[in-house]
């Protein structure tokens, strides 16, 4: 059950996005060939969106990532084109670094003045010692992308405008981020690495939530269409073959949402990374599954650009690939789970197992 | 193909490969969408001059009368060479239909330009209110002397805005069974009263369109078969058309994407790549089986619906695998250069959504199998 704060946050997100124009904004951004609406961004910042997870000592709301799950679902439901989740993850990351460079960036991010995003990148370079190169989803007009260079354990602030980019199917950008003369070293060492990994976990959880909201809304749109569209003298929703498919998607939507909420409970524990990866892997795969069939259930109109359902499929492709594809995330989860299975049970659990164990303790 | 090739087949493959290596212009190689007519029709005509444009047409009509194995060889080599996609409404649909139902005059007028690539055809069946339920179509034609006068609205017409001619189903009578009052008509799209509006699809391609008819006059000699007998004309050949819909053309193109990505993928993905290869082999075997039975005189029957399902869903499954191999680039809109080749990441995946919708949706094909082949009772509709 979502708490009151969570529900309020989610409702406010829905109101703001609807007020700004809802799904039409995603289409407009795509048609304009990308670009970030800075006015909308400032209004989001003014509502405190990007400092939701920033500790109160730094002026943030100090919420836990799980508190933002419903909020992220509302963003997904409206396929908002802004990199909200990446910006949410950036602030606690910078706060955790505690270096002068990080503090400067955090000050720049305040109020939405600068768009600063955490950018987990799939590495494309050759390992330790080589200059960092990686692929990340970052709109070209993000001011700063925070990327981590694992072998050298350096958190870098990069300007995506300097990077080679490729357009994404939703009108956004993939940036081939690379270390270079303009890169700023934000922090380094084990603590920087831990902070960055935590930011990845946050992104995975919240992207998973965004995908849940997206697929739930897409299914609703499809159900509406199935009630409306008539063929053979009746609504296509009256055909049992289609009813069963819709019911299957409902199973996907509900189960994935339960998993994402469950994953939120692991935050702050050892299980956090595995859980976040599990949520992201499941949500990415489920959203693609559901969205492909939503197109099918619409027939030809679903294949036409003028219908919004295609925007949902394309946004799902981008979100599914952000901060780790389903395959990448399954691998992370698999490794985490294997380590868990190898680890000895905690002492209190061993005690509870029987009298022998309790004597041994 | 898993079967060994005869010497003659191997020689044919070598011929095709050599021709494709020399004949495909560089700017048309490896496209992930169907290039517009000015780019694509010269290639169509080059294939035509070589005699390979209509592999499954009989020799009597200028076709190649290729064996099923030769057809597969052509498709495999074309996919491997990155040959451009060509429009098939003439070759696969109206051509064979005219061979059966067209008058000698209609055959003489329309078949040679299809072979030569001088005339592009489109299919005007679907309407806003008549998709799966095609017999609900309302575009009407009334008789006026020796002409039919057409009024109405067709939609989702592939290449309708590029085509010179449309073969259409129009309503000539609204009495009785809706299927009874339909006429099969050939419409010259340069006739006055026709408006065409391209429609963009989810892969950002304006490949289909809608076509509006306002008092369009069509001579009665352009009716195929008889007035009011169009449903039979349009549907009689569907079973054999589906054999061509079941050819592994798109699936092989999709598989080529997977093969290009293979060197970039990590070792853990070898199994996925083999899965794609296996799926396309299965489809190829199914196509060969059906095409060989048909060549031996067997009626393909409603069973051919299974090929349409298999061909389209195999292509989609192979493209899912390509998406998996692409990693984060699965969401890149345009082909990305990774190492030497330009690799498409999403265009074909998006374009492939169509395959299970058109040509009789896969849901409709499953109903045909269930009712007509498996003998299960039809749902009330
Ligand atoms: C890319 C593309 C190109 C096309 N090109 C052409 C063309 O050139 N010429 C032309 O005439 N048409 C063309 N079409 C139209 C195509 O033939 C129709 O899309 C198709 O017949 C389905 O009709 P519909 O889109 O109206 O969907 P609908 O009939 O509204 O169906 C919507 C959904 O309901 C399902 N459904 C409908 N009835 C049943 C039932 N009884 N039982 C179970 N499920 C059911 C469908 O399978 C589909 O999933 C094209 C379509 C596409 C996507």
Short mmCIF file of N, CA, C and O and ligand atoms in Angstrom, two decimals, chain A residues 229 231-232 236 239 242 296-300 303, chain B residues 89 123-126 131-132 155-158 208 354 357-358 361 363-364 381, ligand 1:
data_model
loop_
_atom_site.label_atom_id
_atom_site.label_comp_id
_atom_site.label_asym_id
_atom_site.label_seq_id
_atom_site.Cartn_x
_atom_site.Cartn_y
_atom_site.Cartn_z
N UNK A 229 -14.01 -0.32 -31.04
CA UNK A 229 -13.86 -0.77 -32.43
C UNK A 229 -14.77 -1.95 -32.72
O UNK A 229 -14.74 -2.96 -32.01
N UNK A 231 -16.13 -4.83 -35.42
CA UNK A 231 -15.98 -5.61 -36.64
C UNK A 231 -16.92 -6.81 -36.49
O UNK A 231 -17.14 -7.28 -35.37
N UNK A 232 -17.43 -7.30 -37.58
CA UNK A 232 -18.37 -8.43 -37.56
C UNK A 232 -19.57 -8.12 -36.65
O UNK A 232 -20.07 -8.99 -35.94
N UNK A 236 -14.61 -5.59 -30.98
CA UNK A 236 -13.59 -6.65 -31.08
C UNK A 236 -13.28 -7.22 -29.69
O UNK A 236 -12.85 -8.37 -29.57
N UNK A 239 -14.51 -10.73 -28.75
CA UNK A 239 -13.91 -11.99 -29.22
C UNK A 239 -13.03 -12.58 -28.12
O UNK A 239 -12.13 -11.92 -27.61
N UNK A 242 -9.24 -12.41 -28.13
CA UNK A 242 -8.64 -11.13 -27.74
C UNK A 242 -8.81 -10.89 -26.25
O UNK A 242 -7.94 -10.31 -25.60
N UNK A 296 -0.77 -4.77 -32.01
CA UNK A 296 -1.49 -5.80 -32.76
C UNK A 296 -3.00 -5.69 -32.52
O UNK A 296 -3.79 -5.81 -33.46
N UNK A 297 -3.38 -5.47 -31.29
CA UNK A 297 -4.81 -5.43 -30.96
C UNK A 297 -5.49 -4.20 -31.56
O UNK A 297 -6.70 -4.19 -31.74
N UNK A 298 -4.71 -3.19 -31.87
CA UNK A 298 -5.28 -2.01 -32.53
C UNK A 298 -5.43 -2.23 -34.04
O UNK A 298 -6.09 -1.42 -34.71
N UNK A 299 -4.78 -3.24 -34.59
CA UNK A 299 -4.82 -3.40 -36.04
C UNK A 299 -4.03 -2.27 -36.71
O UNK A 299 -3.12 -1.69 -36.11
N UNK A 300 -4.39 -1.94 -37.94
CA UNK A 300 -3.59 -1.00 -38.74
C UNK A 300 -3.46 0.37 -38.08
O UNK A 300 -2.41 1.01 -38.19
N UNK A 303 -0.51 0.75 -36.10
CA UNK A 303 0.74 0.82 -36.86
C UNK A 303 0.94 2.21 -37.46
O UNK A 303 2.00 2.51 -38.00
N UNK B 89 2.58 -6.18 -54.92
CA UNK B 89 1.13 -6.28 -55.19
C UNK B 89 0.86 -6.75 -56.61
O UNK B 89 -0.12 -7.45 -56.87
N UNK B 123 -3.46 -2.30 -53.60
CA UNK B 123 -4.64 -3.09 -53.26
C UNK B 123 -5.63 -2.24 -52.47
O UNK B 123 -5.30 -1.78 -51.38
N UNK B 124 -6.80 -2.03 -53.02
CA UNK B 124 -7.82 -1.21 -52.34
C UNK B 124 -8.92 -2.07 -51.77
O UNK B 124 -10.02 -2.11 -52.34
N UNK B 125 -8.66 -2.76 -50.70
CA UNK B 125 -9.68 -3.57 -50.04
C UNK B 125 -10.16 -2.85 -48.77
O UNK B 125 -11.33 -2.57 -48.61
N UNK B 126 -9.22 -2.58 -47.84
CA UNK B 126 -9.61 -2.10 -46.50
C UNK B 126 -10.23 -0.72 -46.54
O UNK B 126 -9.87 0.13 -47.36
N UNK B 131 -12.06 -3.79 -41.90
CA UNK B 131 -10.70 -4.31 -41.82
C UNK B 131 -10.75 -5.81 -41.88
O UNK B 131 -10.85 -6.40 -42.96
N UNK B 132 -10.73 -6.44 -40.71
CA UNK B 132 -10.87 -7.90 -40.67
C UNK B 132 -12.21 -8.31 -41.27
O UNK B 132 -12.31 -9.34 -41.93
N UNK B 155 -8.45 2.76 -47.18
CA UNK B 155 -7.39 3.17 -46.24
C UNK B 155 -6.37 2.05 -46.07
O UNK B 155 -6.64 0.90 -46.41
N UNK B 156 -5.21 2.45 -45.59
CA UNK B 156 -4.07 1.55 -45.37
C UNK B 156 -3.54 0.98 -46.69
O UNK B 156 -2.98 -0.11 -46.73
N UNK B 157 -3.72 1.73 -47.76
CA UNK B 157 -3.34 1.25 -49.07
C UNK B 157 -1.82 1.37 -49.25
O UNK B 157 -1.30 2.47 -49.40
N UNK B 158 -1.15 0.22 -49.20
CA UNK B 158 0.30 0.25 -49.33
C UNK B 158 0.70 0.79 -50.70
O UNK B 158 0.19 0.31 -51.72
N UNK B 208 2.06 3.76 -46.50
CA UNK B 208 0.66 3.52 -46.92
C UNK B 208 -0.10 4.83 -46.97
O UNK B 208 0.43 5.89 -46.63
N UNK B 354 3.78 -4.82 -38.60
CA UNK B 354 2.74 -4.91 -39.61
C UNK B 354 2.43 -6.36 -39.99
O UNK B 354 1.32 -6.67 -40.39
N UNK B 357 -0.50 -8.03 -38.80
CA UNK B 357 -1.77 -7.29 -38.96
C UNK B 357 -2.32 -7.45 -40.37
O UNK B 357 -3.49 -7.75 -40.56
N UNK B 358 -1.45 -7.29 -41.38
CA UNK B 358 -2.02 -7.27 -42.74
C UNK B 358 -2.08 -8.66 -43.37
O UNK B 358 -1.69 -9.65 -42.76
N UNK B 361 -5.19 -10.71 -40.62
CA UNK B 361 -4.41 -10.68 -39.37
C UNK B 361 -4.18 -12.12 -38.88
O UNK B 361 -4.89 -13.04 -39.25
N UNK B 363 -4.77 -13.28 -36.07
CA UNK B 363 -5.93 -13.77 -35.32
C UNK B 363 -6.93 -14.40 -36.29
O UNK B 363 -7.48 -15.47 -36.02
N UNK B 364 -7.17 -13.71 -37.41
CA UNK B 364 -8.11 -14.24 -38.40
C UNK B 364 -7.57 -15.56 -38.98
O UNK B 364 -8.32 -16.52 -39.16
N UNK B 381 -20.44 -14.81 -34.23
CA UNK B 381 -20.11 -13.44 -34.61
C UNK B 381 -20.94 -12.96 -35.77
O UNK B 381 -21.63 -13.73 -36.37
C1 LIG C 1 1.36 -1.97 -43.02
C2 LIG C 1 0.00 -2.29 -43.51
C3 LIG C 1 -0.25 -2.29 -44.87
C4 LIG C 1 -1.52 -2.55 -45.36
N1 LIG C 1 -1.72 -2.52 -46.71
C5 LIG C 1 -2.97 -2.69 -47.19
C6 LIG C 1 -3.23 -2.57 -48.59
O1 LIG C 1 -2.32 -2.34 -49.38
N2 LIG C 1 -4.50 -2.69 -49.01
C7 LIG C 1 -5.53 -2.97 -48.16
O2 LIG C 1 -6.66 -3.10 -48.63
N3 LIG C 1 -5.32 -3.09 -46.83
C8 LIG C 1 -4.06 -2.95 -46.33
N4 LIG C 1 -3.84 -3.05 -44.96
C9 LIG C 1 -4.97 -3.24 -44.08
C10 LIG C 1 -5.07 -4.63 -43.49
O3 LIG C 1 -5.58 -5.49 -44.43
C11 LIG C 1 -5.95 -4.52 -42.23
O4 LIG C 1 -5.17 -3.84 -41.29
C12 LIG C 1 -6.35 -5.83 -41.66
O5 LIG C 1 -7.29 -6.43 -42.49
C13 LIG C 1 -6.95 -5.69 -40.26
O6 LIG C 1 -7.98 -4.74 -40.24
P1 LIG C 1 -7.95 -3.52 -39.21
O7 LIG C 1 -6.64 -2.89 -39.27
O8 LIG C 1 -9.13 -2.68 -39.49
O9 LIG C 1 -8.07 -4.17 -37.80
P2 LIG C 1 -9.41 -4.72 -37.09
O10 LIG C 1 -10.13 -5.60 -38.03
O11 LIG C 1 -10.13 -3.58 -36.49
O12 LIG C 1 -8.79 -5.63 -35.97
C14 LIG C 1 -8.23 -5.12 -34.76
C15 LIG C 1 -7.74 -6.31 -33.97
O13 LIG C 1 -8.82 -7.20 -33.72
C16 LIG C 1 -8.55 -8.49 -34.23
N5 LIG C 1 -9.79 -9.11 -34.69
C17 LIG C 1 -10.69 -8.60 -35.56
N6 LIG C 1 -11.69 -9.47 -35.73
C18 LIG C 1 -11.42 -10.55 -34.99
C19 LIG C 1 -12.10 -11.79 -34.74
N7 LIG C 1 -13.23 -12.09 -35.32
N8 LIG C 1 -11.53 -12.67 -33.89
C20 LIG C 1 -10.35 -12.39 -33.28
N9 LIG C 1 -9.68 -11.23 -33.48
C21 LIG C 1 -10.22 -10.32 -34.31
C22 LIG C 1 -7.56 -8.26 -35.32
O14 LIG C 1 -6.82 -9.40 -35.62
C23 LIG C 1 -6.72 -7.14 -34.75
O15 LIG C 1 -5.78 -7.64 -33.85
C24 LIG C 1 -2.57 -2.82 -44.46
C25 LIG C 1 -2.32 -2.84 -43.09
C26 LIG C 1 -1.06 -2.58 -42.61
C27 LIG C 1 -0.81 -2.59 -41.14
#
